[in-house]
Tab-separated table of C-alpha atoms and ligand atoms in Angstrom:
chain	number	residue	atom	x	y	z
A	1	MET	CA	106.383	118.391	107.513
A	2	GLN	CA	103.181	117.865	105.519
A	3	PRO	CA	103.700	115.703	102.410
A	4	LEU	CA	100.288	116.455	100.967
A	5	ALA	CA	97.525	118.775	102.118
A	6	ASN	CA	94.930	116.396	103.525
A	7	ILE	CA	92.042	118.661	104.657
A	8	ILE	CA	91.272	121.916	102.817
A	9	TRP	CA	88.353	124.327	103.084
A	10	VAL	CA	87.690	125.857	99.669
A	11	GLY	CA	85.868	129.194	99.321
A	12	ASP	CA	83.919	131.280	101.810
A	13	ALA	CA	81.731	130.147	104.682
A	14	ALA	CA	78.412	130.654	102.896
A	15	THR	CA	79.150	128.711	99.704
A	16	GLY	CA	82.454	126.884	100.265
A	17	PHE	CA	83.110	123.151	100.561
A	18	LEU	CA	85.533	120.626	102.043
A	19	ARG	CA	88.273	119.108	99.881
A	20	LEU	CA	89.824	115.917	101.245
A	21	LEU	CA	92.811	113.945	100.080
A	22	ASP	CA	91.282	110.524	99.389
A	23	GLN	CA	93.527	108.359	101.575
A	24	THR	CA	91.996	105.156	100.196
A	25	ARG	CA	93.802	105.850	96.893
A	26	LEU	CA	97.278	106.303	98.404
A	27	PRO	CA	100.076	105.547	97.805
A	28	THR	CA	99.523	105.157	94.071
A	29	GLU	CA	97.141	108.060	93.373
A	30	GLU	CA	96.944	111.543	94.852
A	31	ALA	CA	93.255	112.235	94.307
A	32	TYR	CA	90.984	114.713	96.068
A	33	LEU	CA	87.327	114.375	97.000
A	34	ASP	CA	85.079	117.443	97.121
A	35	CYS	CA	82.470	117.197	99.872
A	36	LYS	CA	79.559	119.581	99.272
A	37	THR	CA	76.945	117.933	101.470
A	38	VAL	CA	76.928	116.564	105.008
A	39	GLN	CA	76.364	113.114	103.511
A	40	ASP	CA	79.535	113.501	101.416
A	41	VAL	CA	81.501	114.192	104.613
A	42	TRP	CA	79.834	111.269	106.424
A	43	ASP	CA	80.688	108.921	103.534
A	44	ALA	CA	84.302	110.153	103.430
A	45	ILE	CA	84.733	109.424	107.158
A	46	LYS	CA	82.944	106.052	106.976
A	47	ARG	CA	84.960	104.752	104.020
A	48	LEU	CA	88.245	106.064	105.529
A	49	SER	CA	88.934	108.612	102.785
A	50	VAL	CA	89.706	110.790	105.789
A	51	ARG	CA	90.849	108.795	108.820
A	52	GLY	CA	92.929	109.051	111.965
A	53	ALA	CA	91.329	110.454	115.105
A	54	PRO	CA	92.326	114.155	114.849
A	55	ALA	CA	91.648	114.314	111.088
A	56	ILE	CA	88.188	112.815	111.559
A	57	GLY	CA	87.381	115.529	114.131
A	58	ILE	CA	88.658	118.319	111.871
A	59	ALA	CA	86.710	117.025	108.849
A	60	ALA	CA	83.527	116.715	110.911
A	61	ALA	CA	83.923	120.302	112.141
A	62	TYR	CA	84.045	121.520	108.521
A	63	GLY	CA	81.065	119.232	107.800
A	64	CYS	CA	79.081	121.281	110.330
A	65	VAL	CA	79.755	124.436	108.304
A	66	ILE	CA	78.249	122.683	105.275
A	67	GLY	CA	75.252	121.695	107.417
A	68	ALA	CA	74.740	125.303	108.535
A	69	GLN	CA	74.830	126.521	104.912
A	70	ASN	CA	71.513	124.679	104.487
A	71	GLU	CA	70.193	125.447	107.976
A	72	GLU	CA	70.724	121.822	108.947
A	73	LEU	CA	73.340	122.182	111.667
A	74	ASP	CA	71.543	120.008	114.228
A	75	HIS	CA	71.052	117.253	111.687
A	76	ALA	CA	74.705	117.545	110.593
A	77	ILE	CA	75.952	117.149	114.180
A	78	GLU	CA	73.684	114.183	114.852
A	79	HIS	CA	74.434	112.467	111.561
A	80	LEU	CA	78.214	112.942	111.585
A	81	ALA	CA	78.284	111.475	115.105
A	82	THR	CA	77.093	108.165	113.627
A	83	SER	CA	79.936	107.888	111.094
A	84	ARG	CA	82.518	106.076	113.279
A	85	PRO	CA	82.255	105.233	116.994
A	86	THR	CA	85.748	104.901	118.461
A	87	ALA	CA	87.772	108.090	117.891
A	88	VAL	CA	86.617	110.511	120.582
A	89	ASN	CA	88.045	113.477	118.635
A	90	LEU	CA	84.939	113.237	116.420
A	91	PHE	CA	82.572	113.795	119.374
A	92	TRP	CA	84.905	116.379	120.922
A	93	ALA	CA	84.879	118.446	117.714
A	94	LEU	CA	81.114	118.093	117.213
A	95	ASP	CA	80.554	119.189	120.803
A	96	ARG	CA	82.631	122.322	120.182
A	97	MET	CA	80.644	123.082	117.028
A	98	LYS	CA	77.361	122.595	118.908
A	99	ARG	CA	78.361	125.365	121.336
A	100	VAL	CA	79.031	128.028	118.658
A	101	VAL	CA	76.816	131.092	119.111
A	102	PRO	CA	75.370	132.354	116.815
A	103	PRO	CA	75.577	129.154	114.710
A	104	THR	CA	76.139	130.936	111.393
A	105	PRO	CA	78.378	129.463	108.671
A	106	ASP	CA	80.843	132.315	109.303
A	107	ALA	CA	81.127	131.673	113.032
A	108	LEU	CA	81.270	127.892	112.542
A	109	LEU	CA	84.004	128.145	109.908
A	110	LYS	CA	86.126	130.210	112.306
A	111	VAL	CA	85.822	127.500	114.979
A	112	ALA	CA	86.508	124.683	112.486
A	113	GLN	CA	89.637	126.527	111.343
A	114	ALA	CA	90.656	127.050	114.982
A	115	ILE	CA	90.277	123.296	115.674
A	116	HIS	CA	92.416	122.603	112.595
A	117	GLU	CA	95.084	125.128	113.597
A	118	GLU	CA	95.140	123.998	117.250
A	119	ASP	CA	95.707	120.427	116.107
A	120	ARG	CA	98.665	121.544	114.013
A	121	ALA	CA	100.168	123.260	117.082
A	122	MET	CA	99.434	120.264	119.363
A	123	CYS	CA	101.247	117.894	116.989
A	124	ARG	CA	104.318	120.124	117.018
A	125	LYS	CA	104.308	120.272	120.832
A	126	ILE	CA	103.926	116.479	121.063
A	127	GLY	CA	106.949	116.141	118.795
A	128	GLU	CA	109.004	118.517	120.919
A	129	HIS	CA	108.127	116.689	124.164
A	130	ALA	CA	108.565	113.223	122.659
A	131	SER	CA	111.856	113.801	120.898
A	132	VAL	CA	113.613	113.109	124.251
A	133	LEU	CA	112.353	109.539	123.915
A	134	ILE	CA	114.599	109.171	120.878
A	135	ASP	CA	117.568	110.134	123.117
A	136	ARG	CA	116.651	107.227	125.397
A	137	LEU	CA	117.073	104.645	122.575
A	138	PRO	CA	119.884	102.220	123.363
A	139	ILE	CA	122.950	102.706	121.113
A	140	GLN	CA	122.584	99.202	119.658
A	141	SER	CA	118.754	99.398	119.079
A	142	ARG	CA	117.897	102.665	117.340
A	143	GLY	CA	114.714	101.237	115.768
A	144	VAL	CA	111.335	102.877	116.472
A	145	LEU	CA	108.370	100.649	115.692
A	146	THR	CA	104.991	102.205	114.861
A	147	HIS	CA	101.617	100.832	113.809
A	148	CYS	CA	98.810	102.150	111.593
A	149	ASN	CA	99.172	105.780	110.526
A	150	ALA	CA	99.352	108.386	113.263
A	151	GLY	CA	101.160	110.697	110.917
A	152	ALA	CA	100.658	113.970	109.089
A	153	LEU	CA	97.924	112.342	107.013
A	154	ALA	CA	95.926	111.563	110.177
A	155	THR	CA	96.114	115.040	111.716
A	156	GLY	CA	96.267	118.761	110.998
A	157	GLY	CA	100.040	118.839	111.545
A	158	ILE	CA	103.084	116.550	111.718
A	159	GLY	CA	101.148	113.671	113.259
A	160	THR	CA	101.213	112.312	116.796
A	161	ALA	CA	103.323	109.125	116.811
A	162	THR	CA	105.332	110.486	113.891
A	163	ALA	CA	105.849	113.933	115.443
A	164	PRO	CA	108.952	112.882	117.445
A	165	MET	CA	110.358	111.332	114.285
A	166	TYR	CA	110.045	114.584	112.337
A	167	VAL	CA	111.332	116.732	115.220
A	168	ALA	CA	114.217	114.376	116.112
A	169	ARG	CA	115.231	114.323	112.464
A	170	GLU	CA	115.327	118.144	112.369
A	171	GLN	CA	117.535	117.942	115.460
A	172	GLY	CA	119.928	115.531	113.722
A	173	LYS	CA	119.234	112.570	116.040
A	174	GLN	CA	120.023	109.078	114.765
A	175	PHE	CA	117.205	106.505	114.569
A	176	HIS	CA	115.266	104.543	112.023
A	177	VAL	CA	111.621	103.574	111.825
A	178	PHE	CA	109.958	100.203	111.363
A	179	ALA	CA	106.370	100.566	110.114
A	180	ASP	CA	103.919	97.712	110.614
A	181	GLU	CA	101.853	97.156	107.494
A	182	THR	CA	98.619	97.115	109.599
A	183	ARG	CA	96.121	94.538	108.380
A	184	PRO	CA	93.477	94.624	107.035
A	185	LEU	CA	93.464	98.126	105.498
A	186	LEU	CA	97.249	98.627	105.370
A	187	GLN	CA	97.432	102.150	106.801
A	188	GLY	CA	101.034	101.374	107.795
A	189	SER	CA	102.239	100.428	104.316
A	190	ARG	CA	99.976	102.664	102.232
A	191	LEU	CA	100.230	105.769	104.441
A	192	THR	CA	103.000	105.671	107.091
A	193	ALA	CA	105.660	104.136	104.857
A	194	PHE	CA	104.573	106.515	102.083
A	195	GLU	CA	104.644	109.704	104.140
A	196	LEU	CA	107.859	108.952	106.061
A	197	ALA	CA	109.717	107.895	102.913
A	198	ALA	CA	108.485	111.036	101.113
A	199	ALA	CA	109.828	113.111	104.019
A	200	GLY	CA	113.220	111.409	103.815
A	201	VAL	CA	112.876	109.491	107.102
A	202	ASP	CA	114.686	106.134	107.136
A	203	VAL	CA	111.766	103.670	107.236
A	204	THR	CA	111.544	99.900	106.832
A	205	LEU	CA	108.207	98.176	106.225
A	206	ILE	CA	107.405	94.925	108.028
A	207	CYS	CA	104.283	92.758	108.094
A	208	ASP	CA	102.388	92.816	111.385
A	209	ASP	CA	103.321	89.236	112.214
A	210	MET	CA	107.058	89.995	111.990
A	211	ALA	CA	107.155	92.330	114.998
A	212	ALA	CA	108.058	89.652	117.584
A	213	GLN	CA	110.990	88.375	115.537
A	214	VAL	CA	112.249	91.884	114.780
A	215	MET	CA	112.135	92.670	118.514
A	216	ARG	CA	113.941	89.445	119.403
A	217	GLU	CA	116.681	90.358	116.931
A	218	GLY	CA	117.247	93.507	119.019
A	219	ARG	CA	116.285	95.928	116.249
A	220	ILE	CA	113.613	97.812	118.200
A	221	GLY	CA	114.409	100.280	120.995
A	222	MET	CA	110.909	101.662	121.457
A	223	VAL	CA	107.354	101.350	120.171
A	224	ILE	CA	105.195	104.433	119.667
A	225	THR	CA	101.629	104.633	118.349
A	226	GLY	CA	98.772	107.111	118.315
A	227	ALA	CA	95.402	106.629	119.997
A	228	ASP	CA	91.737	107.035	119.153
A	229	ARG	CA	90.437	107.349	122.700
A	230	ILE	CA	92.201	107.302	126.071
A	231	ALA	CA	90.164	106.587	129.201
A	232	ALA	CA	90.661	108.373	132.541
A	233	ASN	CA	93.013	105.641	133.809
A	234	GLY	CA	95.178	105.755	130.658
A	235	ASP	CA	93.839	102.648	128.899
A	236	ALA	CA	94.195	103.541	125.222
A	237	ALA	CA	92.245	102.399	122.153
A	238	ASN	CA	94.132	102.394	118.883
A	239	LYS	CA	94.174	100.488	115.598
A	240	ILE	CA	93.733	96.731	115.948
A	241	GLY	CA	97.121	95.148	116.549
A	242	THR	CA	98.410	97.848	118.880
A	243	TYR	CA	97.669	95.748	121.975
A	244	ASN	CA	99.666	92.869	120.433
A	245	LEU	CA	102.671	95.191	120.167
A	246	ALA	CA	102.330	96.339	123.775
A	247	VAL	CA	102.326	92.717	124.983
A	248	LEU	CA	105.337	91.908	122.820
A	249	ALA	CA	107.167	95.035	123.988
A	250	LYS	CA	106.630	94.049	127.627
A	251	HIS	CA	108.002	90.552	126.961
A	252	HIS	CA	111.113	91.985	125.294
A	253	GLY	CA	111.661	94.778	127.856
A	254	ILE	CA	111.032	97.522	125.267
A	255	PRO	CA	109.266	100.785	126.250
A	256	PHE	CA	105.814	101.250	124.729
A	257	TYR	CA	104.624	104.848	124.228
A	258	ILE	CA	101.372	106.466	123.094
A	259	ALA	CA	101.354	109.960	121.573
A	260	ALA	CA	98.047	111.835	121.527
A	261	PRO	CA	96.632	115.337	121.966
A	262	SER	CA	94.340	116.200	124.886
A	263	SER	CA	91.363	116.027	122.472
A	264	THR	CA	91.871	112.223	122.406
A	265	PHE	CA	91.281	111.809	126.169
A	266	ASP	CA	87.820	110.842	127.374
A	267	LEU	CA	87.811	111.509	131.108
A	268	SER	CA	84.104	110.624	131.300
A	269	ILE	CA	84.964	106.919	131.201
A	270	PRO	CA	87.004	105.336	134.010
A	271	ASP	CA	88.754	102.702	131.907
A	272	GLY	CA	89.052	101.165	128.469
A	273	SER	CA	86.216	98.675	128.915
A	274	HIS	CA	83.837	101.579	128.160
A	275	ILE	CA	85.388	102.442	124.800
A	276	PRO	CA	83.103	101.498	121.883
A	277	ILE	CA	85.026	99.377	119.407
A	278	GLU	CA	84.075	99.708	115.753
A	279	VAL	CA	83.460	96.398	113.983
A	280	ARG	CA	83.903	96.585	110.215
A	281	GLY	CA	82.432	94.482	107.424
A	282	PRO	CA	83.718	91.228	105.901
A	283	GLU	CA	84.662	92.682	102.503
A	284	GLU	CA	87.758	94.382	103.960
A	285	ILE	CA	89.128	90.945	104.915
A	286	ILE	CA	87.716	88.792	102.133
A	287	HIS	CA	88.123	91.184	99.186
A	288	GLY	CA	90.873	93.504	100.406
A	289	PHE	CA	91.892	95.891	97.621
A	290	GLY	CA	89.823	94.220	94.918
A	291	ARG	CA	91.163	90.681	95.085
A	292	GLN	CA	89.356	87.798	96.765
A	293	THR	CA	91.677	86.217	99.337
A	294	ALA	CA	89.239	84.047	101.310
A	295	PRO	CA	86.120	81.978	100.550
A	296	ALA	CA	83.467	84.520	99.504
A	297	ASP	CA	80.967	83.437	102.156
A	298	ILE	CA	83.376	82.795	105.055
A	299	LYS	CA	82.363	84.200	108.453
A	300	THR	CA	84.590	87.054	109.637
A	301	TYR	CA	84.984	89.128	112.783
A	302	SER	CA	86.757	92.430	112.274
A	303	PRO	CA	87.188	94.723	115.285
A	304	ALA	CA	88.963	97.833	113.957
A	305	PHE	CA	90.517	98.844	117.295
A	306	ASP	CA	91.841	97.285	120.478
A	307	VAL	CA	92.526	98.645	123.934
A	308	THR	CA	95.993	98.614	125.449
A	309	PRO	CA	95.742	98.559	129.261
A	310	GLN	CA	97.581	101.278	131.164
A	311	GLU	CA	99.975	98.823	132.809
A	312	LEU	CA	101.515	98.066	129.408
A	313	ILE	CA	102.018	101.755	128.538
A	314	THR	CA	105.362	103.206	129.642
A	315	ALA	CA	104.266	106.814	129.026
A	316	ILE	CA	101.733	108.911	127.130
A	317	VAL	CA	103.031	112.014	125.376
A	318	THR	CA	100.589	114.904	125.018
A	319	GLU	CA	101.037	118.490	123.861
A	320	ARG	CA	101.194	119.435	127.554
A	321	GLY	CA	103.980	117.030	128.504
A	322	ILE	CA	104.731	113.382	129.264
A	323	ILE	CA	102.473	111.300	131.520
A	324	GLN	CA	104.630	108.734	133.320
A	325	PRO	CA	103.661	106.552	135.133
A	326	VAL	CA	100.283	106.140	133.456
A	327	GLU	CA	97.642	106.174	136.208
A	328	THR	CA	94.291	107.870	136.824
A	329	GLU	CA	95.942	110.543	138.991
A	330	THR	CA	98.772	111.363	136.573
A	331	VAL	CA	96.384	111.455	133.603
A	332	ALA	CA	94.054	113.840	135.469
A	333	ALA	CA	96.929	116.061	136.549
A	334	MET	CA	98.073	116.475	132.922
A	335	VAL	CA	94.826	116.623	131.016
A	336	ARG	CA	92.092	118.026	133.274
A	337	ASP	CA	91.411	121.685	132.410
B	1	LIG	O1	90.836	103.278	111.211
B	1	LIG	P1	91.756	104.454	111.224
B	1	LIG	O2	92.723	104.452	110.083
B	1	LIG	O3	91.012	105.768	111.371
B	1	LIG	O4	92.616	104.260	112.556
B	1	LIG	C1	93.539	105.246	112.898
B	1	LIG	C2	94.356	104.930	114.085
B	1	LIG	O5	94.125	103.978	114.785
B	1	LIG	C3	95.409	105.941	114.444
B	1	LIG	O6	96.526	105.310	115.002
B	1	LIG	C4	94.826	106.916	115.473
B	1	LIG	O7	93.638	107.466	114.988
B	1	LIG	C5	95.767	107.995	115.832
B	1	LIG	S1	95.905	109.194	114.496
B	1	LIG	C6	96.926	110.441	114.988
């Protein structure tokens, strides 16, 4: 299920360009951005026109083709690596592009398209593995809570956290989704609620601060989110507010799952304390969506991600299978090549 094409290569390798669905304009406008320079791709990633860990990696891979068109591949790789720090898929994709021999636009485009296609396949596999989690929902609590957008818009396929929703729906399983709105940039309301509703999935939008009450009312049977980087021990960085949900889920005895492809694992770091956390500017809190909602000169602190420690994660679903319990050994056994 892909509501809108989000990442499109237009034309041939030598003269083509990258067309991106501008996610900052959703849900009210379906507008596309044409990226013809490496700087255009960098800007699109930085301003979240393309966002979500796998989608950032795919877009950056196509950005390398644009760099090679002007014999600036090395610069493209170095520059794109500075766009956002947390999602490891960006560095994973750039590393793959760096190893392409010979580094011609043709050869690079083939690898970028392979990364895109592999991500589509990984999402599907995640959905197939994770749809059993829907079977485990208690009869009286068929609600699945998710946060941010780890959906089709964030990937090359049917999403990561949303993949079990799409697959379980095809299989006729009964459940409904609660989507957190996801302050401050509202990926949950603008993107997740939009894409699930468009796909005909039963989805209810809640504000982030309602999650505890909704859990206490017994409406939630599981929580599932994506991830931007998972350390060797299973600690997982994801959109700010994910850690809150994991703590709340533990308190209410609700399983907390992460869904992510193997390209989101960073086995070079032992635990989540090594994950760089992006800090974003004050305007996203003070002037969110064009309206001033705080004193113009107020101090802000805006970490864009948090790290959920492995002990709060019931299982991690990858395209290779389900990691449970989440420990250094079980992560290595599933993800190490
Ligand atoms: O800042 P964003 O919108 O790029 O953050 C995205 C998330 O945190 C997603 O949950 C994560 O990248 C997983 S996407 C399949």
